[in-house]
PDB file of C-alpha atoms and ligand atoms in Angstrom:
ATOM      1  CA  UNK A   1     176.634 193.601 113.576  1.00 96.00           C
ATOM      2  CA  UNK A   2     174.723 190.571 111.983  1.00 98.00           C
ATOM      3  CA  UNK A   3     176.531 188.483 109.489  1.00 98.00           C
ATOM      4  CA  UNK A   4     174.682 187.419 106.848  1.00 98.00           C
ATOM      5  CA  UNK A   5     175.957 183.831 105.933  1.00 98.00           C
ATOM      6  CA  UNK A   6     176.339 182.574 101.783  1.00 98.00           C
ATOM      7  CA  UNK A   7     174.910 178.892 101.178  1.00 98.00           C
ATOM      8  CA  UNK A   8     178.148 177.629 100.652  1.00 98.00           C
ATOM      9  CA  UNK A   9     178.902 178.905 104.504  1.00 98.00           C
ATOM     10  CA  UNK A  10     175.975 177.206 105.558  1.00 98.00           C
ATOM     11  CA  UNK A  11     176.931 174.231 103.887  1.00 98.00           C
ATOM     12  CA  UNK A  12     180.083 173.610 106.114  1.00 98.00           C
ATOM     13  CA  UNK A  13     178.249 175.024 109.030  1.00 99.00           C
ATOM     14  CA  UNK A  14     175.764 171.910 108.773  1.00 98.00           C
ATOM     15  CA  UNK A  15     179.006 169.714 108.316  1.00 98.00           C
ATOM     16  CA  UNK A  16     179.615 171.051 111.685  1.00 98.00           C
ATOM     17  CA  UNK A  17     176.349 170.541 112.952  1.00 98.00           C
ATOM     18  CA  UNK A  18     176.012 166.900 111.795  1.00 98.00           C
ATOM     19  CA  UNK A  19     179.374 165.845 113.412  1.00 98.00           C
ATOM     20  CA  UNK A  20     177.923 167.319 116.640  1.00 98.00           C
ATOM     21  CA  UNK A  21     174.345 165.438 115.898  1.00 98.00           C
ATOM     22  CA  UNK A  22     176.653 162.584 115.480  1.00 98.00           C
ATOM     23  CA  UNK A  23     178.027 163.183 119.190  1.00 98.00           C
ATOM     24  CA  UNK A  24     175.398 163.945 120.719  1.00 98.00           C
ATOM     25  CA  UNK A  25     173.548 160.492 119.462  1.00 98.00           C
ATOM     26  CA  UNK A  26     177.047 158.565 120.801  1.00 98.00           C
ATOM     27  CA  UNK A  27     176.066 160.116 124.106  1.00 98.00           C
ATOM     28  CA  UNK A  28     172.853 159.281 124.094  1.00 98.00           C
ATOM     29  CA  UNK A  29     173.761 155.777 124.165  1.00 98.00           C
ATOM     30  CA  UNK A  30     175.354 156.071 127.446  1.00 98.00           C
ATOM     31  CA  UNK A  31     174.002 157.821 129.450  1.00 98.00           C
ATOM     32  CA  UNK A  32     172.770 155.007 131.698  1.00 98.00           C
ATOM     33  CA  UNK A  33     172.615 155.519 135.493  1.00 98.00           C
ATOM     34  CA  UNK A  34     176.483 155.506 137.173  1.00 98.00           C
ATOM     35  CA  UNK A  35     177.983 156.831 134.003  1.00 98.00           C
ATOM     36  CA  UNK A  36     179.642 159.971 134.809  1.00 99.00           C
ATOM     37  CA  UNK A  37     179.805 163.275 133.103  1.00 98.00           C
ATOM     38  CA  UNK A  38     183.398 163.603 132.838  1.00 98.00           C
ATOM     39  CA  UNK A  39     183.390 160.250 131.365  1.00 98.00           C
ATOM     40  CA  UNK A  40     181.598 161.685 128.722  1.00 98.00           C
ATOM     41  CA  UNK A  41     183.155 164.954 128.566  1.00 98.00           C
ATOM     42  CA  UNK A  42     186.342 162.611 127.849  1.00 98.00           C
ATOM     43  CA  UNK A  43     184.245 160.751 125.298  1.00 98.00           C
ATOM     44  CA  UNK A  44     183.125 163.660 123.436  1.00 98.00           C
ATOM     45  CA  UNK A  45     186.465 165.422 123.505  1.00 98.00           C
ATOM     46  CA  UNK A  46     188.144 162.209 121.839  1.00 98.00           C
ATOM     47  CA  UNK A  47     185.094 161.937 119.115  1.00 98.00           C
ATOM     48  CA  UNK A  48     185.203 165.252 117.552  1.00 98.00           C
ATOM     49  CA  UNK A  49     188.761 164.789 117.469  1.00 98.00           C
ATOM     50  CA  UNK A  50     188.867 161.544 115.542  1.00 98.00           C
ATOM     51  CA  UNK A  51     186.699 163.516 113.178  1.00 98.00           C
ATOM     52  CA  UNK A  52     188.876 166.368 112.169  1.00 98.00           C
ATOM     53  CA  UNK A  53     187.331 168.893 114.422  1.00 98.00           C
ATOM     54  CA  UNK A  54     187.559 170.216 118.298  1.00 98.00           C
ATOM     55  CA  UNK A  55     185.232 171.945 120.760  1.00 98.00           C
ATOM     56  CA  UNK A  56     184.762 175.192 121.367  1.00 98.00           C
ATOM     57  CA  UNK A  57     183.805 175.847 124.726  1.00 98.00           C
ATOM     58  CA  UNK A  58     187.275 174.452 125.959  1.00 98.00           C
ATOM     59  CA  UNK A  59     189.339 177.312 126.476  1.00 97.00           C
ATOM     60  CA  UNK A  60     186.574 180.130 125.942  1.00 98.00           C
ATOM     61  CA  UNK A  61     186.501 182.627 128.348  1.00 97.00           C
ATOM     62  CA  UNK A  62     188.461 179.665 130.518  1.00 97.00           C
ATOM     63  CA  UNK A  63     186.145 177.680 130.403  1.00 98.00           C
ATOM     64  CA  UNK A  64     187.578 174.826 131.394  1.00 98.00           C
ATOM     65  CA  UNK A  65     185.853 171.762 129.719  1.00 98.00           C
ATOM     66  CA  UNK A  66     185.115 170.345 126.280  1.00 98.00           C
ATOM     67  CA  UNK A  67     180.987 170.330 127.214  1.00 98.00           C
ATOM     68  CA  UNK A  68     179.213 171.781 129.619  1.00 99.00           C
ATOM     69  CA  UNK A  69     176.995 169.218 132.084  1.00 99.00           C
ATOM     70  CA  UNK A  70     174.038 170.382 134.014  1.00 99.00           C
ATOM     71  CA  UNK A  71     172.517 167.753 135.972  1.00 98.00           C
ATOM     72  CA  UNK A  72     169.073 168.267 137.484  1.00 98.00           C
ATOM     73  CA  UNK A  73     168.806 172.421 139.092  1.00 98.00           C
ATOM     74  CA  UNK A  74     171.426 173.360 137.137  1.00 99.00           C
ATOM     75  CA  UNK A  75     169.819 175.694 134.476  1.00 98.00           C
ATOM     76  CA  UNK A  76     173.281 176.213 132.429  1.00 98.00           C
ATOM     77  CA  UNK A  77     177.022 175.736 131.986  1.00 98.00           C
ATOM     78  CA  UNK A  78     177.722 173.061 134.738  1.00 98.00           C
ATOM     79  CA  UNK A  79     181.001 171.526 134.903  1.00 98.00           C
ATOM     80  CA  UNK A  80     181.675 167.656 133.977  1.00 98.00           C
ATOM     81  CA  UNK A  81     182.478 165.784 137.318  1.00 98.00           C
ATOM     82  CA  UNK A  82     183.279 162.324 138.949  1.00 98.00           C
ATOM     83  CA  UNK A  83     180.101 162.134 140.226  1.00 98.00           C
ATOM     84  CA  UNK A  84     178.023 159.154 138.791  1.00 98.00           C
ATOM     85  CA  UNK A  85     174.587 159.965 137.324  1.00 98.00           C
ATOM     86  CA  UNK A  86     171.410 158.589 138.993  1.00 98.00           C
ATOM     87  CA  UNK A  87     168.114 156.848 138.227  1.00 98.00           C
ATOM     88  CA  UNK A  88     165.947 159.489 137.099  1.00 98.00           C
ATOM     89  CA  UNK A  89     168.185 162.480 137.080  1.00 98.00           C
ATOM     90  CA  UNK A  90     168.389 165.310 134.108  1.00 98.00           C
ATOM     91  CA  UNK A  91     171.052 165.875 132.743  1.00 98.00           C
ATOM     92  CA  UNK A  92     172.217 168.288 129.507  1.00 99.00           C
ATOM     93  CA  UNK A  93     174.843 167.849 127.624  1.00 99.00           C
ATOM     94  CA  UNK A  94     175.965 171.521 125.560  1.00 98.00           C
ATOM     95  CA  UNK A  95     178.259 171.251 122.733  1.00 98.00           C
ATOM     96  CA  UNK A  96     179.880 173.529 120.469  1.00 98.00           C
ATOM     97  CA  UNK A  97     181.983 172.040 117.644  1.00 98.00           C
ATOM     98  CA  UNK A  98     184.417 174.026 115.548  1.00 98.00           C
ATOM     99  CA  UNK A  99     185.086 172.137 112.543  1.00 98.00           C
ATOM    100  CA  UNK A 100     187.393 174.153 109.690  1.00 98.00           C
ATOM    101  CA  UNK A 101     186.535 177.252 111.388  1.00 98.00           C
ATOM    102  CA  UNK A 102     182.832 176.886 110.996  1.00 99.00           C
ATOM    103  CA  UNK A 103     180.730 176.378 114.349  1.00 99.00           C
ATOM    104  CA  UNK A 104     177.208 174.750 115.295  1.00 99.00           C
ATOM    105  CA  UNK A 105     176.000 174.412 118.406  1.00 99.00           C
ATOM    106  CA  UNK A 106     173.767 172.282 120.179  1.00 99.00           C
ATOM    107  CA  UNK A 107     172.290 170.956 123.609  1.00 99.00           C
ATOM    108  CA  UNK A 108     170.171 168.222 124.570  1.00 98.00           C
ATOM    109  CA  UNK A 109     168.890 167.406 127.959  1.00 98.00           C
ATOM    110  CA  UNK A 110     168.818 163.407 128.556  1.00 98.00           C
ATOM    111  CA  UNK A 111     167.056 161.484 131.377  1.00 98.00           C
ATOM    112  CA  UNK A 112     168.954 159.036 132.889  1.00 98.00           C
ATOM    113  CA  UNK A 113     166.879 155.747 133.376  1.00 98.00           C
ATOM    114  CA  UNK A 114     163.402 155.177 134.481  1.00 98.00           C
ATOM    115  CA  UNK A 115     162.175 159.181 134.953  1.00 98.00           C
ATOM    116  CA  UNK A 116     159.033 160.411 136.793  1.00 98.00           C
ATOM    117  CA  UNK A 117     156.145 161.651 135.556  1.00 98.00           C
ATOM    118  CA  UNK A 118     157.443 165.178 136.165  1.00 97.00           C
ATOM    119  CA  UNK A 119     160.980 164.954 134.603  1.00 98.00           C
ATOM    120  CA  UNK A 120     159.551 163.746 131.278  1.00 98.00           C
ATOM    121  CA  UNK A 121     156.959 166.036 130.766  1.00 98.00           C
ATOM    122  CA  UNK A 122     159.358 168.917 131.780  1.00 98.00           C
ATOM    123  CA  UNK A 123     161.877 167.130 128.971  1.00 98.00           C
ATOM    124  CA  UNK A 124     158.639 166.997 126.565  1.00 98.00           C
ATOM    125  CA  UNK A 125     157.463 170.320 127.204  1.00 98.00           C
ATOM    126  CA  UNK A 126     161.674 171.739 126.412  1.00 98.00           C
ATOM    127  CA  UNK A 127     161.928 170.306 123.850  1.00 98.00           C
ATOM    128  CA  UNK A 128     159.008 171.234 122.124  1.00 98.00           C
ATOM    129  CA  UNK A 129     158.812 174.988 123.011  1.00 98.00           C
ATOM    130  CA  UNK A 130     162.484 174.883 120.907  1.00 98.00           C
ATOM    131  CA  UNK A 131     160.757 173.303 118.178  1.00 98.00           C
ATOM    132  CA  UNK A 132     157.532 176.566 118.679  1.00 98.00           C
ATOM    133  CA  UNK A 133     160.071 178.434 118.394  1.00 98.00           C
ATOM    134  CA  UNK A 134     162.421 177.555 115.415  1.00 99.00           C
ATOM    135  CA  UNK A 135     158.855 177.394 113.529  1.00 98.00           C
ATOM    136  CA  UNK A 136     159.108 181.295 113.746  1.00 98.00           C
ATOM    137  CA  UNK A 137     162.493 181.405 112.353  1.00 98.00           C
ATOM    138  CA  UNK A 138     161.150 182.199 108.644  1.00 98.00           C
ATOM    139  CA  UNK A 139     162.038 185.256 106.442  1.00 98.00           C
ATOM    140  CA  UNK A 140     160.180 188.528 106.884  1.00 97.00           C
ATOM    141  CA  UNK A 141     159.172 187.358 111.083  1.00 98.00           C
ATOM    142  CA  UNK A 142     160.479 189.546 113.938  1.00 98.00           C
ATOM    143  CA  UNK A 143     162.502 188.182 116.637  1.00 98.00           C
ATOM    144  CA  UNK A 144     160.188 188.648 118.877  1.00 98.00           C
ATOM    145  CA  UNK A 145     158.081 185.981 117.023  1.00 99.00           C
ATOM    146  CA  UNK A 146     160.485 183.219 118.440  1.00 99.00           C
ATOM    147  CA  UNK A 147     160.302 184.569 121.997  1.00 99.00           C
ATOM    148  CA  UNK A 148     156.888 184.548 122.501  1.00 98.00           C
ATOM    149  CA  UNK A 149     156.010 181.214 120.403  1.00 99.00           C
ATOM    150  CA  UNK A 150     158.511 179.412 123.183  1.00 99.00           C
ATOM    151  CA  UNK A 151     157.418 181.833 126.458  1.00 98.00           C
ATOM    152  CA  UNK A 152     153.615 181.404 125.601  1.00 98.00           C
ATOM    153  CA  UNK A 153     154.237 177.551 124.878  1.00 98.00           C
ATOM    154  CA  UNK A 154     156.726 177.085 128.198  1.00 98.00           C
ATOM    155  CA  UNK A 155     153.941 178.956 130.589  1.00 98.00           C
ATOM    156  CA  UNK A 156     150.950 177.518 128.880  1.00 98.00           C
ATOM    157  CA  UNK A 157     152.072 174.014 130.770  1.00 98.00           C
ATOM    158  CA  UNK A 158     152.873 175.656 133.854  1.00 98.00           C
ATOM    159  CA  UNK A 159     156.883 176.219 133.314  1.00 98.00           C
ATOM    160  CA  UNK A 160     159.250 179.270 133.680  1.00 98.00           C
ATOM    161  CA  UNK A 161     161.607 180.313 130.851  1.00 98.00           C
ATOM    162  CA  UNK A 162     165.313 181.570 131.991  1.00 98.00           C
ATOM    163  CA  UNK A 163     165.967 185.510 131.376  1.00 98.00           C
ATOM    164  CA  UNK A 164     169.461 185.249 131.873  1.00 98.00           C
ATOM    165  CA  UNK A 165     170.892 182.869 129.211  1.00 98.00           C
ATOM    166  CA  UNK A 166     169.703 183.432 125.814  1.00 98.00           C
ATOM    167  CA  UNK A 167     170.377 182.055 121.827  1.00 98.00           C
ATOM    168  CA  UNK A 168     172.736 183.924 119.746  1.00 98.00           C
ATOM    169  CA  UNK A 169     173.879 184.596 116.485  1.00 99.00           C
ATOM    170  CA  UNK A 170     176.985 182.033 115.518  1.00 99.00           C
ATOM    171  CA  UNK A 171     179.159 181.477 112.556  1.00 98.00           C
ATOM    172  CA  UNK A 172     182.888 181.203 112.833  1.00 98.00           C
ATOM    173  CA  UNK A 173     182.228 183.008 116.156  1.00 98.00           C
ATOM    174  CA  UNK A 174     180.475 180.986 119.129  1.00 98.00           C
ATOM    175  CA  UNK A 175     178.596 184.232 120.140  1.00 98.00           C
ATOM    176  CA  UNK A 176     177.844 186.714 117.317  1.00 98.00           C
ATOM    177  CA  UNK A 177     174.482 188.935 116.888  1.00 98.00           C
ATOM    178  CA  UNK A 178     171.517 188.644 117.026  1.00 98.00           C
ATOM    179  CA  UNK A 179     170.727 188.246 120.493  1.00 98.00           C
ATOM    180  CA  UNK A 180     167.617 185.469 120.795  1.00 98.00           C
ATOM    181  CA  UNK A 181     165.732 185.873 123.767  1.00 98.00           C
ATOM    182  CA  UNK A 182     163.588 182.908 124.549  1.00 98.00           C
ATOM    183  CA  UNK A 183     160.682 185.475 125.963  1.00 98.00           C
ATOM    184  CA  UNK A 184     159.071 188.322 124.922  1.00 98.00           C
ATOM    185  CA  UNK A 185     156.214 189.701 123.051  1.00 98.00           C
ATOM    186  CA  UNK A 186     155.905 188.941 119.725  1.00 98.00           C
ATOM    187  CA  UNK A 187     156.124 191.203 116.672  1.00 98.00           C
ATOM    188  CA  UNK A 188     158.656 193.001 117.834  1.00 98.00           C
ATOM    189  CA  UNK A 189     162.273 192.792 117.716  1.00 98.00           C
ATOM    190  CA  UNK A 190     164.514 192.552 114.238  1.00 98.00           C
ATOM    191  CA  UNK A 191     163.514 191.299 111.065  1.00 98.00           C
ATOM    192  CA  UNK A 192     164.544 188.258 110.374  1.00 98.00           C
ATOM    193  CA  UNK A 193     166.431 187.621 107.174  1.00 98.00           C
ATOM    194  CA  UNK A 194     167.843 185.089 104.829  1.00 98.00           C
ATOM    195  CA  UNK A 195     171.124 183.783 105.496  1.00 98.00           C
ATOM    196  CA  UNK A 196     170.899 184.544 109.470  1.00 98.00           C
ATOM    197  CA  UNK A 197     172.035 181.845 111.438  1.00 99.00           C
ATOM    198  CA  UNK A 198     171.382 181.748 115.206  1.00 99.00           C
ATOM    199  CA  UNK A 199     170.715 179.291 117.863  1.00 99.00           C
ATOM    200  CA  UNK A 200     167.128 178.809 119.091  1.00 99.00           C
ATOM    201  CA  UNK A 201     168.367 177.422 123.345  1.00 99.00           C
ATOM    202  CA  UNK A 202     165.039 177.425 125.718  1.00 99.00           C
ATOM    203  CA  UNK A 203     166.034 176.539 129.471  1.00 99.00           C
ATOM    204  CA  UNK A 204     162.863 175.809 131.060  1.00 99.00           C
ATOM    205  CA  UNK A 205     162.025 175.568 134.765  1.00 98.00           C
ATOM    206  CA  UNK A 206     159.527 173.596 136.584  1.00 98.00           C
ATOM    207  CA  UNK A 207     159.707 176.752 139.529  1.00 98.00           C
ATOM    208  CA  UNK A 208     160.588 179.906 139.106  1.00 98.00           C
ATOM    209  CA  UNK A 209     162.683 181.262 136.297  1.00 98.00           C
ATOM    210  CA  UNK A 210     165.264 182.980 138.110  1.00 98.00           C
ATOM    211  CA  UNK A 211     168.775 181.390 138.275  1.00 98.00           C
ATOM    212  CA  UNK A 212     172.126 182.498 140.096  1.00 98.00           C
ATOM    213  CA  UNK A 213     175.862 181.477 138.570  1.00 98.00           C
ATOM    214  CA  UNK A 214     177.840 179.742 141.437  1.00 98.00           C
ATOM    215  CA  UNK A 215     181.426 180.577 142.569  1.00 98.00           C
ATOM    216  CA  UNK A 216     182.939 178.877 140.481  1.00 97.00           C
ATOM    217  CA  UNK A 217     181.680 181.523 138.019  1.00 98.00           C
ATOM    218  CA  UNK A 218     179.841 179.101 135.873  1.00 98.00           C
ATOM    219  CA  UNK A 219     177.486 176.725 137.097  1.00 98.00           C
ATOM    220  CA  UNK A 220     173.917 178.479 136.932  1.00 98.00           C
ATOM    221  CA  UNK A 221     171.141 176.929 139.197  1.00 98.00           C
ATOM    222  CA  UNK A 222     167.543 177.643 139.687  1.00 98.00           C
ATOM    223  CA  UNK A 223     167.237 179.910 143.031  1.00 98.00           C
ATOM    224  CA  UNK A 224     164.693 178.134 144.238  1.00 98.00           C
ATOM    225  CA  UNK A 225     166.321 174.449 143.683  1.00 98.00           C
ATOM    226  CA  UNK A 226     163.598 173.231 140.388  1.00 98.00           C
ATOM    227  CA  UNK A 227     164.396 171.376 137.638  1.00 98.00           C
ATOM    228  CA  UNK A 228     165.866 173.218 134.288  1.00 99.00           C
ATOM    229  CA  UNK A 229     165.673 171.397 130.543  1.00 99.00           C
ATOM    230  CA  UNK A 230     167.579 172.921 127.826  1.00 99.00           C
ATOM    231  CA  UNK A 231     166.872 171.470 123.862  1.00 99.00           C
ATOM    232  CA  UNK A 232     169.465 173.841 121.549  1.00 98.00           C
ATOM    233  CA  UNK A 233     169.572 173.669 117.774  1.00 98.00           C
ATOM    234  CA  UNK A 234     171.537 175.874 115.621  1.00 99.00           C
ATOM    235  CA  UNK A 235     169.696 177.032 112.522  1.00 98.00           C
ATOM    236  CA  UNK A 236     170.052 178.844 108.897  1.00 99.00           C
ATOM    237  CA  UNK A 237     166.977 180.899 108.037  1.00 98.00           C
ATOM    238  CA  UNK A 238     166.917 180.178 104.534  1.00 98.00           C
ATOM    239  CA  UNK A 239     164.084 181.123 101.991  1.00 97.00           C
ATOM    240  CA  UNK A 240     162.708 178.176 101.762  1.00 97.00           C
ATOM    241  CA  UNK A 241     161.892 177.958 106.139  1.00 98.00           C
ATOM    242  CA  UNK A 242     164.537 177.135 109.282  1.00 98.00           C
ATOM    243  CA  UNK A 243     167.289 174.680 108.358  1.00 98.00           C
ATOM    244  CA  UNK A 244     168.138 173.060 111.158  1.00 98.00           C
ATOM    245  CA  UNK A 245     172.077 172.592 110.980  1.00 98.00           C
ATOM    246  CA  UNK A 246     172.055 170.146 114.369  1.00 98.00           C
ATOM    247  CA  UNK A 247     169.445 167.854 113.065  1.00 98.00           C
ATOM    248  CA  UNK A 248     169.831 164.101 114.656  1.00 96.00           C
ATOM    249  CA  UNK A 249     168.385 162.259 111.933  1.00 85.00           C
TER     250      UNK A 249
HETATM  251  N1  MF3 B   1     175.913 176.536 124.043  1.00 81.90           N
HETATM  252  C1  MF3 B   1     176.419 177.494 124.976  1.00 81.90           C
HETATM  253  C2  MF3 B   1     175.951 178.849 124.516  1.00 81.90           C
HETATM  254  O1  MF3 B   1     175.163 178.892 123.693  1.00 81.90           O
HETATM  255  C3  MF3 B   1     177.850 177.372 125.070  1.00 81.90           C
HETATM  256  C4  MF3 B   1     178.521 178.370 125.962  1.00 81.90           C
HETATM  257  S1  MF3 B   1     179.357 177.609 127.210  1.00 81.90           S
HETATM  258  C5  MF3 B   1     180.868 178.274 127.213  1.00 81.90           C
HETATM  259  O2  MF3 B   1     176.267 179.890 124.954  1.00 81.90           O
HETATM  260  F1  MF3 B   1     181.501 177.695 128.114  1.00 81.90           F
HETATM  261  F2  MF3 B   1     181.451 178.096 126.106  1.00 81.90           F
HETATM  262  F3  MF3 B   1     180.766 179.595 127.412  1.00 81.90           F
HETATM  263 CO1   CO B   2     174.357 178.392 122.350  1.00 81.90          CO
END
């Protein structure tokens, strides 16, 4: 069951979202080579906190962590660790922010340092393919009009797009319908409607698309050991064209 959202619900949804746009530009800052990610998992933990609000992920499902950290072939949901980042690793950072009940949700994929030619065009190419997609995300559109904007995009440069994770409805629930796939033909699919608000989450691979979940029953990783991206925004389809709630102006 979708639920619809009222403006004024969207309104403290993008109070959410700015607080985690806030975050996620605090994190930017340091990720510098021999930072590590549970340093910042502790540093994003403490900053929602100071601002009235807490993460999601900790807790859900036991998940164990206040972010999730995927560093280089890890496609999804990899665990903050001691480990210090390196000169030209990726590395995305997935938040979900609960702030008086309402949620947004966002992820960002940062190189650390000086990158190669490779990483940043793989980073370019992410990022983008979100942005092909969340263009789709207008009244009277099919789902399927996201998929294929980001899947045609994605495999026009030579990339994979991940089957197994996909974007999601979210409100005061981290996971609600519609499902988002990132692939797809388009035309198809639901209609999309005003007040729907869902999170548009490519992971792109360099290799192939496929990824496994390791036994620690989180980490995902490309089966074949490529890189994987991941840009997230959470957005309101409002009459007036996507509003993106996780905007880092
Ligand atoms: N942003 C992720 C998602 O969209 C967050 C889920 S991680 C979890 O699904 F640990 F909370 F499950
Ligand atoms: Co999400």
């Amino acid at each position: 069951m979708i639920i619809i959202k009222k403006p004024e619900e969207i309104a403290k949804m993008r109070e959410a979202g700015k607080l985690l746009a806030a975050c996620h530009k605090e994190i930017a800052k340091r990720i510098v080579p021999g930072v590590t990610t549970w340093e910042l998992d502790e540093f994003a933990d403490a900053f929602v906190r100071a601002h009235g609000a807490t993460h999601e992920q900790k807790g859900y499902h036991g998940y164990p962590y206040s972010i999730c950290a995927s560093v280089n072939d890890v496609v999804c949901h990899g665990f903050p660790k001691k480990i210090p980042l390196q000169e030209g690793d990726i590395v995305t950072i997935d938040m979900v922010v609960n702030l008086n009940g309402w949620l947004a949700d966002s992820a960002w994929s940062y190189g650390v340092g000086k990158l190669s030619p490779e990483v940043a065009n793989l980073l370019k190419t992410t990022e983008e393919s979100m942005y092909k997609g969340i263009a789709q995300a207008v009244v009277g559109n099919r789902m399927g009009d996201i998929s294929h904007a980001i899947q045609s995009y994605a495999e026009g440069k030579g990339y994979s797009v991940v089957r197994q994770f996909i974007g999601h409805g979210i409100g005061q629930e981290m996971h609600e319908d519609p499902e988002v796939p990132h692939y797809g033909p388009a035309g198809r699919g639901l209609r999309l409607k005003e007040g729907m608000v869902i999170t548009v989450e490519p992971m792109i691979n360099t290799g192939h698309w496929e990824a496994y979940v390791e036994e620690d029953g989180w980490t995902a990783r490309t089966r074949d050991g490529g890189l994987s991206a991941q840009y997230e925004h959470t957005i309101a389809i409002t009459k007036d064209g996507p509003l993106i709630l996780t905007l880092q102006d």
